[in-house]
Coordinates of C-alpha atoms in Angstrom, one line a residue:
Chain A
X1197 CA 17.6 -12.1 -22.2
X1198 CA 14.0 -11.7 -22.9
X1199 CA 12.9 -10.3 -26.3
X1200 CA 10.4 -8.1 -24.6
X1201 CA 13.2 -6.2 -22.9
X1202 CA 14.1 -4.6 -26.3
X1203 CA 12.0 -1.5 -26.8
X1204 CA 11.9 -0.3 -30.4
X1205 CA 12.9 3.4 -30.8
X1206 CA 10.5 5.6 -32.7
X1207 CA 11.2 9.1 -33.7
X1208 CA 8.6 11.6 -32.5
X1209 CA 6.7 12.8 -35.5
X1210 CA 6.2 16.6 -35.2
X1211 CA 2.7 16.2 -36.7
X1212 CA 1.8 13.8 -33.9
X1213 CA -0.2 15.4 -31.1
X1214 CA 1.8 16.4 -28.1
X1215 CA 0.8 13.9 -25.4
X1216 CA 1.5 14.3 -21.7
X1217 CA 1.3 11.6 -19.1
X1218 CA 0.8 13.2 -15.7
X1219 CA 1.9 11.0 -12.8
X1220 CA -0.3 11.8 -9.8
X1221 CA 0.6 12.3 -6.2
X1222 CA 0.8 15.1 -3.6
X1223 CA 2.8 18.1 -4.5
X1224 CA 6.4 17.8 -3.3
X1225 CA 6.4 14.0 -2.6
X1226 CA 9.4 13.6 -4.9
X1227 CA 11.1 16.7 -3.6
X1228 CA 10.9 16.5 0.2
X1229 CA 8.8 13.4 1.1
X1230 CA 7.4 12.8 4.6
X1231 CA 7.4 9.0 4.3
X1232 CA 8.5 6.2 2.1
X1233 CA 5.3 5.0 0.6
X1234 CA 4.5 8.2 -1.2
X1235 CA 7.8 7.7 -3.2
X1236 CA 6.6 4.5 -4.7
X1237 CA 6.3 4.3 -8.4
X1238 CA 3.1 3.6 -10.4
X1239 CA 3.3 0.2 -12.1
X1240 CA 0.1 0.9 -14.1
X1241 CA 1.6 4.0 -15.5
X1242 CA 5.0 2.3 -16.2
X1243 CA 3.3 -0.6 -18.0
X1244 CA 1.0 1.5 -20.1
X1245 CA 3.6 4.0 -21.1
X1246 CA 5.9 1.2 -22.0
X1247 CA 3.2 -0.3 -24.2
X1248 CA 2.5 3.1 -25.8
X1249 CA 6.2 3.8 -26.6
X1250 CA 6.7 0.3 -28.0
X1251 CA 3.9 1.0 -30.4
X1252 CA 5.3 4.4 -31.4
X1253 CA 3.0 6.5 -29.4
X1254 CA 5.4 8.7 -27.5
X1255 CA 4.4 10.6 -24.4
X1256 CA 6.1 13.2 -22.3
X1257 CA 5.7 12.8 -18.6
X1258 CA 6.1 14.7 -15.4
X1259 CA 4.7 14.2 -11.9
X1260 CA 2.8 16.5 -9.7
X1261 CA 5.0 14.9 -7.0
X1262 CA 8.0 16.6 -8.7
X1263 CA 6.3 20.1 -8.4
X1264 CA 6.0 22.2 -5.3
X1265 CA 3.1 24.4 -6.5
X1266 CA 0.1 24.3 -8.8
X1267 CA 1.7 27.2 -10.8
X1268 CA 4.6 24.9 -11.6
X1269 CA 2.2 22.2 -12.7
X1270 CA 0.3 24.6 -14.9
X1271 CA 3.5 25.9 -16.5
X1272 CA 4.7 22.4 -17.3
X1273 CA 1.3 21.3 -18.8
X1274 CA 1.0 24.2 -21.2
X1275 CA 1.1 23.4 -25.0
X1276 CA -0.1 19.8 -24.8
X1277 CA -2.9 18.3 -26.9
X1278 CA -3.6 15.3 -24.7
X1279 CA -3.4 14.7 -21.0
X1280 CA -3.4 11.0 -19.7
X1281 CA -3.8 10.1 -16.1
X1282 CA -4.1 6.9 -14.0
X1283 CA -6.5 7.9 -11.2
X1284 CA -6.7 6.2 -7.9
X1285 CA -9.1 7.3 -5.1
X1286 CA -6.4 9.0 -3.1
X1287 CA -5.2 10.9 -6.2
X1288 CA -8.6 11.8 -7.4
X1289 CA -8.6 15.5 -6.1
X1290 CA -5.2 16.0 -7.8
X1291 CA -6.5 14.5 -11.1
X1292 CA -9.6 16.7 -10.9
X1293 CA -7.6 19.9 -10.4
X1294 CA -5.0 19.0 -13.0
X1295 CA -7.8 18.4 -15.6
X1296 CA -9.4 21.8 -14.8
X1297 CA -6.1 23.5 -15.3
X1298 CA -5.2 21.6 -18.4
X1299 CA -8.5 22.5 -20.1
X1300 CA -8.1 26.1 -19.2
X1301 CA -4.7 26.5 -20.6
X1302 CA -5.1 24.0 -23.5
X1303 CA -8.8 24.5 -24.4
X1304 CA -8.6 22.2 -27.5
X1305 CA -6.8 19.5 -25.5
X1306 CA -8.3 16.2 -24.6
X1307 CA -8.2 14.5 -21.2
X1308 CA -8.0 10.7 -21.0
X1309 CA -8.4 9.0 -17.6
X1310 CA -8.4 5.5 -16.3
X1311 CA -7.4 3.6 -13.2
X1312 CA -9.1 2.1 -10.1
X1313 CA -11.1 5.2 -9.2
X1314 CA -12.6 5.3 -12.7
X1315 CA -13.5 1.7 -12.2
X1316 CA -15.1 1.9 -8.7
X1317 CA -16.5 5.4 -8.7
X1318 CA -17.6 6.1 -12.3
X1319 CA -20.4 8.4 -11.3
X1320 CA -18.0 10.7 -9.6
X1321 CA -15.8 10.8 -12.7
X1322 CA -18.7 11.3 -15.1
X1323 CA -19.8 14.4 -13.2
X1324 CA -16.6 16.2 -14.2
X1325 CA -16.9 17.4 -17.8
X1326 CA -13.1 17.9 -18.1
X1327 CA -12.6 14.1 -18.2
X1328 CA -13.2 13.5 -21.9
X1329 CA -12.6 9.8 -21.8
X1330 CA -12.9 7.5 -18.9
X1331 CA -11.5 4.0 -19.2
X1332 CA -12.8 1.4 -16.7
X1333 CA -10.9 -1.7 -15.8
X1334 CA -7.6 -2.9 -17.2
X1335 CA -6.2 -0.8 -20.0
X1336 CA -3.3 -2.7 -21.5
X1337 CA -5.1 -3.9 -24.6
X1338 CA -7.1 -0.8 -25.4
X1339 CA -4.7 2.1 -24.6
X1340 CA -2.9 2.1 -27.9
X1341 CA -6.1 2.5 -29.9
X1342 CA -7.6 4.9 -27.4
X1343 CA -4.6 7.2 -27.4
X1344 CA -4.1 7.0 -31.2
X1345 CA -7.7 7.7 -32.0
X1346 CA -9.7 8.8 -29.0
X1347 CA -12.6 10.2 -31.1
X1348 CA -13.5 6.6 -32.2
X1349 CA -14.4 5.8 -28.6
X1350 CA -17.4 6.7 -26.4
X1351 CA -16.8 8.8 -23.3
X1352 CA -16.8 5.7 -21.1
X1353 CA -14.6 2.9 -22.4
X1354 CA -14.5 -0.6 -21.1
X1355 CA -10.9 -1.6 -20.8
X1356 CA -9.5 -4.8 -22.2
X1357 CA -6.9 -6.7 -20.1
X1358 CA -4.4 -9.3 -21.1
X1359 CA -5.3 -12.9 -20.6
X1360 CA -2.0 -13.5 -18.9
X1361 CA 0.7 -11.3 -17.4
X1362 CA 3.1 -13.2 -19.7
X1363 CA 1.8 -10.9 -22.4
X1364 CA 2.9 -7.8 -20.6
X1365 CA 6.2 -6.3 -21.7
X1366 CA 8.8 -5.6 -19.0
X1367 CA 8.2 -2.1 -17.7
X1368 CA 10.8 0.4 -18.9
X1369 CA 11.4 1.9 -15.4
X1370 CA 13.2 4.9 -16.9
X1371 CA 9.7 6.0 -17.9
X1372 CA 9.0 6.6 -14.2
X1373 CA 9.4 10.1 -12.7
X1374 CA 12.8 10.9 -11.2
X1375 CA 13.2 12.4 -7.7
X1376 CA 13.3 16.1 -8.0
X1377 CA 15.8 17.3 -5.4
X1378 CA 19.5 16.6 -4.9
X1379 CA 18.8 15.4 -1.4
X1380 CA 16.3 12.8 -2.5
X1381 CA 18.2 11.8 -5.6
X1382 CA 21.1 10.8 -3.4
X1383 CA 19.1 8.1 -1.6
X1384 CA 16.4 7.2 -4.0
X1385 CA 18.2 4.8 -6.3
X1386 CA 16.1 5.7 -9.3
X1387 CA 14.8 3.9 -11.4
X1388 CA 14.9 1.4 -8.6
X1389 CA 13.1 2.6 -5.5
X1390 CA 14.1 3.8 -2.0
X1391 CA 13.9 1.6 1.1
X1392 CA 10.8 1.7 3.2
X1393 CA 11.8 -0.3 6.3
X1394 CA 11.1 -3.7 4.7
X1395 CA 14.6 -4.5 3.4
X1396 CA 17.8 -2.9 2.4
X1397 CA 18.0 -0.5 -0.5
X1398 CA 17.8 -0.3 -3.5
X1399 CA 14.4 -1.8 -3.7
X1400 CA 13.0 -3.5 -6.8
X1401 CA 9.2 -3.5 -6.7
X1402 CA 7.5 -6.1 -8.9
X1403 CA 4.2 -7.8 -9.7
X1404 CA 3.9 -11.5 -10.2
X1405 CA 0.1 -11.8 -10.0
X1406 CA -2.9 -9.6 -10.3
X1407 CA -6.0 -9.5 -8.2
X1408 CA -6.7 -11.3 -5.0
X1409 CA -9.5 -13.9 -5.7
X1410 CA -11.1 -13.7 -2.3
X1411 CA -14.2 -11.6 -1.7
X1412 CA -13.6 -9.7 1.6
X1413 CA -16.4 -7.3 2.3
X1414 CA -14.1 -4.4 2.7
X1415 CA -12.3 -4.8 -0.6
X1416 CA -13.8 -6.9 -3.5
X1417 CA -11.1 -5.9 -6.0
X1418 CA -11.8 -9.0 -8.0
X1419 CA -15.3 -7.8 -8.7
X1420 CA -13.7 -5.1 -10.9
X1421 CA -10.6 -6.6 -12.4
X1422 CA -10.8 -9.9 -14.2
X1423 CA -8.5 -12.7 -13.3
X1424 CA -5.4 -13.2 -15.5
X1425 CA -2.6 -15.7 -15.7
X1426 CA 0.3 -15.2 -13.4
X1427 CA 3.6 -13.9 -14.7
X1428 CA 5.8 -16.9 -15.4
X1429 CA 8.5 -17.5 -12.7
X1430 CA 11.3 -17.4 -15.4
X1431 CA 10.1 -13.9 -16.5
X1432 CA 10.0 -12.6 -12.9
X1433 CA 13.5 -13.8 -12.2
X1434 CA 14.9 -12.6 -15.5
X1435 CA 13.4 -9.1 -14.8
X1436 CA 15.0 -9.0 -11.4
X1437 CA 18.4 -10.1 -12.8
X1438 CA 18.1 -7.5 -15.5
X1439 CA 17.3 -4.8 -12.9
X1440 CA 20.1 -5.9 -10.7
X1441 CA 22.6 -5.9 -13.6
X1442 CA 21.4 -2.6 -15.2
X1443 CA 20.5 -0.5 -12.2
X1444 CA 21.5 -2.4 -9.1
X1445 CA 22.9 -4.0 -7.2
X1446 CA 19.4 -4.7 -5.8
X1447 CA 19.2 -4.8 -2.0
X1448 CA 15.7 -6.2 -1.5
X1449 CA 12.5 -6.9 -3.4
X1450 CA 8.8 -5.9 -2.8
X1451 CA 6.4 -8.1 -4.5
X1452 CA 3.4 -5.8 -4.8
X1453 CA 0.8 -8.6 -5.5
X1454 CA -2.4 -8.4 -3.6
X1455 CA -2.0 -12.1 -2.9
X1456 CA 1.4 -13.7 -3.5
X1457 CA 0.8 -16.9 -1.6
X1458 CA -1.7 -18.5 -4.0
X1459 CA -1.3 -21.0 -6.9
X1460 CA 0.8 -23.7 -5.2
X1461 CA 2.3 -24.9 -8.5
X1462 CA 3.6 -21.5 -9.3
X1463 CA 4.9 -21.1 -5.7
X1464 CA 6.7 -24.5 -6.0
X1465 CA 8.4 -23.4 -9.2
X1466 CA 9.4 -20.1 -7.5
X1467 CA 10.8 -22.1 -4.5
X1468 CA 12.8 -24.2 -6.9
X1469 CA 14.1 -21.5 -9.3
X1470 CA 14.5 -18.2 -7.3
X1471 CA 17.3 -19.5 -5.1
X1472 CA 19.0 -21.2 -8.1
X1473 CA 18.7 -18.6 -10.9
X1474 CA 18.3 -15.2 -9.3
X1475 CA 21.6 -13.3 -9.1
X1476 CA 21.1 -13.3 -5.3
X1477 CA 18.3 -14.6 -3.1
X1478 CA 17.2 -11.1 -2.2
X1479 CA 15.0 -10.8 0.9
X1480 CA 11.5 -9.8 -0.1
X1481 CA 8.1 -8.6 1.1
X1482 CA 5.0 -10.4 -0.1
X1483 CA 1.4 -11.1 1.0
X1484 CA -0.3 -14.2 2.2
X1485 CA -3.5 -15.2 4.0
X1486 CA -3.7 -17.0 7.3
X1487 CA -6.0 -19.7 6.0
X1488 CA -3.7 -20.6 3.1
X1489 CA -0.7 -20.7 5.4
X1490 CA -2.6 -23.2 7.4
X1491 CA -3.6 -25.1 4.3
X1492 CA -0.1 -25.3 2.9
X1493 CA 2.2 -25.0 5.9
X1494 CA 5.1 -27.0 4.5
X1495 CA 5.2 -24.9 1.3
X1496 CA 5.0 -21.7 3.4
X1497 CA 7.8 -22.7 5.6
X1498 CA 10.0 -23.7 2.7
X1499 CA 9.4 -20.4 1.0
X1500 CA 10.2 -18.5 4.1
X1501 CA 13.4 -20.4 4.8
X1502 CA 14.7 -21.0 1.2
X1503 CA 13.6 -18.0 -0.7
X1504 CA 14.3 -15.3 1.9
X1505 CA 10.6 -14.3 2.3
X1506 CA 11.6 -12.0 5.1
X1507 CA 8.5 -9.8 5.6
X1508 CA 5.3 -11.8 5.5
X1509 CA 2.3 -9.5 5.0
X1510 CA -0.9 -11.0 6.3
X1511 CA -4.1 -9.1 6.7
X1512 CA -5.2 -10.7 10.0
X1513 CA -7.7 -7.8 10.2
X1514 CA -9.2 -9.1 13.5
X1515 CA -8.6 -11.5 16.3
X1516 CA -12.3 -12.4 16.6
X1517 CA -14.3 -14.9 14.6
X1518 CA -17.4 -12.8 14.9
X1519 CA -15.7 -9.9 13.1
X1520 CA -13.9 -12.0 10.6
X1521 CA -17.3 -13.3 9.6
X1522 CA -18.7 -9.7 9.2
X1523 CA -15.7 -9.0 7.0
X1524 CA -16.3 -12.2 5.0
X1525 CA -12.6 -12.8 5.4
X1526 CA -13.0 -16.6 5.3
X1527 CA -10.3 -16.9 7.9
X1528 CA -10.7 -17.9 11.5
X1529 CA -9.0 -17.0 14.8
X1530 CA -7.5 -20.4 14.7
X1531 CA -6.1 -19.7 11.2
X1532 CA -4.5 -16.5 12.4
X1533 CA -2.9 -18.1 15.5
X1534 CA -1.7 -21.0 13.4
X1535 CA 0.1 -18.7 11.0
X1536 CA 1.5 -16.6 13.9
X1537 CA 2.8 -19.7 15.7
X1538 CA 4.3 -21.2 12.6
X1539 CA 6.2 -18.0 11.7
X1540 CA 7.3 -17.6 15.3
X1541 CA 8.7 -21.2 15.4
X1542 CA 10.5 -20.7 12.1
X1543 CA 11.8 -17.3 13.4
X1544 CA 13.0 -18.8 16.6
X1545 CA 14.8 -21.6 14.8
X1546 CA 16.5 -19.2 12.3
X1547 CA 17.5 -16.8 15.1
X1548 CA 19.1 -19.8 17.0
X1549 CA 21.1 -20.4 13.9
X1550 CA 22.3 -16.9 13.7
X1551 CA 19.9 -15.9 10.9
X1552 CA 17.6 -12.9 10.7
X1553 CA 14.1 -14.1 11.6
X1554 CA 11.1 -13.4 9.4
X1555 CA 8.6 -10.7 10.5
X1556 CA 4.9 -10.2 10.0
X1557 CA 3.7 -7.0 8.4
X1558 CA 0.0 -7.1 9.4
X1559 CA -3.0 -5.0 8.5
X1560 CA -5.4 -4.8 11.4
X1561 CA -8.8 -3.2 11.4
X1562 CA -10.7 -1.7 14.3
X1563 CA -14.0 0.1 14.5
X1564 CA -15.8 -2.4 12.3
X1565 CA -19.6 -2.2 12.5
X1566 CA -20.8 -4.9 14.8
X1567 CA -17.5 -5.2 16.7
X1568 CA -17.9 -5.4 20.4
X1569 CA -15.3 -4.3 23.0
X1570 CA -14.4 -7.9 23.7
X1571 CA -13.8 -8.4 19.9
X1572 CA -11.4 -5.5 19.9
X1573 CA -9.6 -6.8 23.1
X1574 CA -9.2 -10.1 21.3
X1575 CA -7.6 -8.4 18.3
X1576 CA -5.2 -6.4 20.6
X1577 CA -4.4 -9.7 22.4
X1578 CA -3.5 -11.4 19.1
X1579 CA -1.2 -8.5 18.3
X1580 CA 0.5 -8.6 21.7
X1581 CA 0.8 -12.4 21.4
X1582 CA 2.7 -12.1 18.1
X1583 CA 6.4 -12.1 18.7
X1584 CA 7.7 -10.4 15.6
X1585 CA 5.2 -8.1 13.9
X1586 CA 5.0 -4.7 12.3
X1587 CA 1.3 -3.9 12.8
X1588 CA -0.5 -1.5 10.5
X1589 CA -3.6 -0.6 12.4
X1590 CA -6.4 1.5 11.0
X1591 CA -10.1 2.2 11.6
X1592 CA -12.5 0.5 9.1
X1593 CA -13.3 2.7 6.2
X1594 CA -16.5 2.1 4.1
X1595 CA -15.1 2.6 0.6
X1596 CA -17.3 2.7 -2.4
X1597 CA -16.8 -0.4 -4.5
X1598 CA -16.7 -2.8 -1.6
X1599 CA -19.8 -4.8 -0.4
X1600 CA -19.8 -3.6 3.2
X1601 CA -19.0 0.0 2.0
X1602 CA -22.0 -0.1 -0.4
X1603 CA -24.2 -1.3 2.4
X1604 CA -23.2 1.3 4.9
X1605 CA -23.3 4.1 2.3
X1606 CA -26.9 3.0 1.4
X1607 CA -27.9 2.9 5.0
X1608 CA -26.6 6.4 5.5
X1609 CA -24.0 5.3 8.1
X1610 CA -20.9 6.3 6.2
X1611 CA -19.2 9.5 7.4
X1612 CA -17.0 9.5 4.4
X1613 CA -18.1 11.7 1.5
X1614 CA -17.0 12.4 -2.0
X1615 CA -15.5 15.6 -0.7
X1616 CA -13.4 14.0 2.0
X1617 CA -12.9 10.3 1.6
X1618 CA -9.8 10.6 -0.5
X1619 CA -7.9 12.5 2.2
X1620 CA -8.8 10.6 5.4
X1621 CA -9.3 13.8 7.3
X1622 CA -10.4 12.1 10.5
X1623 CA -10.6 8.7 12.1
X1624 CA -14.3 8.7 12.3
X1625 CA -15.7 7.1 9.2
X1626 CA -18.8 5.3 10.4
X1627 CA -21.8 6.5 12.4
X1628 CA -22.5 4.8 15.7
X1629 CA -18.9 3.6 16.3
X1630 CA -17.5 4.6 19.7
X1631 CA -14.2 6.0 18.5
X1632 CA -13.2 7.4 21.9
X1633 CA -13.1 3.8 23.1
X1634 CA -10.8 2.8 20.2
X1635 CA -8.5 5.8 20.9
X1636 CA -8.3 4.8 24.5
X1637 CA -7.6 1.2 23.4
X1638 CA -4.7 2.3 21.2
X1639 CA -3.3 4.6 23.9
X1640 CA -3.1 1.7 26.3
X1641 CA -5.9 2.4 28.7
X1642 CA -7.3 -1.1 28.5
X1643 CA -3.9 -2.9 28.6
X1644 CA -4.7 -4.5 31.9
X1645 CA -7.8 -6.1 30.4
X1646 CA -5.9 -7.2 27.3
X1647 CA -3.0 -8.6 29.3
X1648 CA -5.3 -10.6 31.6
X1649 CA -6.5 -12.7 28.7
X1650 CA -3.0 -13.0 27.2
X1651 CA -1.6 -15.5 29.7
X1652 CA -4.5 -17.8 29.0
X1653 CA -4.0 -17.7 25.3
X1654 CA -0.3 -18.3 25.7
X1655 CA -1.1 -21.4 27.8
X1656 CA -3.7 -22.6 25.4
X1657 CA -1.4 -22.2 22.4
X1658 CA 1.4 -23.9 24.2
X1659 CA -0.8 -26.9 24.9
X1660 CA -1.9 -26.9 21.3
X1661 CA 1.6 -27.0 20.0
X1662 CA 2.5 -29.7 22.6
X1663 CA -0.5 -31.8 21.4
X1664 CA 0.5 -31.3 17.7
X1665 CA 4.1 -32.3 18.5
X1666 CA 3.0 -35.4 20.3
X1667 CA 0.6 -36.3 17.4
Chain B
X202 CA 20.0 3.8 25.3
X203 CA 18.8 7.1 26.7
X204 CA 17.7 9.6 24.1
X205 CA 18.0 13.3 25.0
X206 CA 14.6 14.9 24.4
X207 CA 13.7 18.5 24.0
X208 CA 10.9 20.0 26.2
X209 CA 8.6 20.0 23.2
X210 CA 9.3 16.3 22.5
X211 CA 8.7 15.5 26.2
X212 CA 5.4 17.3 26.1
X213 CA 4.4 15.5 23.0
X214 CA 5.1 12.1 24.7
X215 CA 3.1 13.2 27.8
X216 CA 0.1 14.4 25.7
X217 CA 0.0 11.1 23.8
X218 CA 0.2 9.1 27.1
X219 CA -2.8 11.2 28.3
X220 CA -4.9 10.0 25.4
X221 CA -4.3 12.7 22.9
X222 CA -3.8 11.4 19.4
X223 CA -1.1 12.4 16.9
X224 CA -1.9 12.3 13.2
X225 CA -0.2 13.6 10.1
X226 CA -2.1 15.4 7.4
X227 CA -1.5 16.8 3.9
X228 CA -3.5 18.9 1.7
X229 CA -3.8 19.4 -2.0
X230 CA -1.5 22.4 -1.9
X231 CA 1.4 20.2 -0.9
X232 CA 1.4 21.1 2.8
X233 CA 2.3 18.4 5.2
X234 CA 1.8 18.8 8.9
X235 CA 1.4 17.0 12.2
X236 CA -1.5 17.6 14.6
X237 CA -2.0 16.5 18.2
X238 CA -5.7 16.2 18.9
X239 CA -7.4 16.4 22.3
X240 CA -10.4 14.1 23.0
X241 CA -12.9 16.9 22.2
X242 CA -11.4 17.1 18.6
X243 CA -9.4 20.3 19.0
X244 CA -6.0 20.1 17.4
X245 CA -2.6 21.8 17.7
X246 CA 0.0 21.7 15.0
X247 CA 3.3 20.2 16.2
X248 CA 6.8 20.3 14.7
X249 CA 7.5 17.7 12.0
X250 CA 11.1 17.6 13.2
X251 CA 10.0 16.7 16.8
X252 CA 7.8 13.8 15.5
X253 CA 10.5 12.5 13.2
X254 CA 13.0 12.6 16.2
X255 CA 10.6 10.6 18.4
X256 CA 10.1 8.1 15.6
X257 CA 13.8 7.8 15.0
X258 CA 14.3 7.2 18.8
X259 CA 11.8 4.4 18.7
X260 CA 9.4 6.1 21.1
X261 CA 6.6 6.7 18.7
X262 CA 5.4 4.5 15.9
X263 CA 2.5 4.8 13.4
X264 CA 0.1 2.7 11.4
X265 CA 2.1 3.7 8.4
X266 CA -1.0 4.5 6.5
X267 CA -0.7 6.7 3.5
X268 CA -1.7 9.5 2.9
X269 CA -2.5 10.1 6.6
X270 CA -1.0 8.0 9.4
X271 CA -2.0 7.8 13.1
X272 CA 0.9 7.7 15.6
X273 CA 1.1 6.1 19.0
X274 CA 3.6 5.4 21.8
X275 CA 5.7 2.3 21.5
X276 CA 6.4 0.2 24.6
X277 CA 9.6 2.2 25.1
X278 CA 7.5 5.4 24.6
X279 CA 4.9 4.3 27.1
X280 CA 7.6 3.3 29.7
X281 CA 9.2 6.7 29.2
X282 CA 5.8 8.4 29.6
X283 CA 5.1 6.6 32.8
X284 CA 8.4 7.8 34.2
X285 CA 7.5 11.4 33.3
X286 CA 3.9 11.5 34.5

């Protein structure tokens, strides 16, 4: 067993400040959730609380998701000296309100914040006086000193990350919030996680790598978080086995990496060791890119077949080269169709052998500035062409922090504002986009047009595969 | 397999087939609700139980976006809608 599994126990010194870590999410999400994703746990919080506790800095914790009213949140926050929050864009309004309440009922208390929203939207955080300290970027190598001695730091703190995920301790998952109703407890599998349609429960979510190195114009996460070494394969497998033995049996795994299918040498080691040394070759969800699938098709196929990579998440985004260029996706239509054909062929073969075929989980964007109707038809055609797919379709959103988002905000074309962009109140996010056309498209009004081109694509792809087979 | 639908559920299917869009919403007070929107942007709240029943029956699916998802008719839902229109 790994040494980093052993967490030293420290007694809470009564002279120590009372510290509260507030897990953020919508009220009631851990009482009576409406969907699976809102029940997922925060790996950032789990990691940082584990580090704090290993260093003797104990924190209490509860989640806004465990509460059903702000009065309950207020009651549970009373009497603390320090409030710590990991703030994402979609939890920003909750963090803002919690900080206001905390300061009102604990006027001498200090509020420490960090997280992705602090990193990409610092101006917004700075305008809130209740946020006493704002940590940008990775926090794992600064949080102990910051929490122990916040007065030694300026208001804005530049985070320090680990050079490698091998330096991270294993998350103590009992530091995550528990489901807060008997009904939810019965199916949650805490401290593992509930199923979300990607594999059988209980689900173990895990990170093996951090940050996608590509520079898509709608994301750009690697502009904010420095690269770091991937978690060694042995550590990943040992953690899964530990979770299986301690809290399991595990039903399936979700690898939360922004980009799992990178670093071929790591993937080859995973291919070799996961089936051999994991207690079970649990089916898993993990992300890839169409161009890397095309670049390393043998490795991709081996991973799907031998490691039970059952749900392959690929952000195809668009079925049009024009739009893929606008998005700086660095993938082509041909890359997308190659990946689709390859997984279909693997799936057909597995199905013929009585095995469950792998499925795509695919993010698709519509309503991208510059997209023509024909571009959108091509995207819908690509979706219809794909035999086994769970599509996740959304309208493009110009988020602050991304290159295209910056540009559209600067040009005054974004309909998202600081007041509403966290809550996605409407589909309409960019000026000049014909959203009625897209609504009609999604409701099937252009299906005849889409289907007309589909037969041609099927014929072309069939010829392509015939030619490849002959070659 | 035929799924017995309530009148409210049938109406929801018909409205979606006619181009109205179904979305879920949540607010900072913890309220979660479903709204069916007409093309002019007017919205009516619909029952969460009805939407969940249609999803369970495979007639309606969504983009599974969190914290607000957009729903649409699956192929089975579209076929059913055609038979009802």
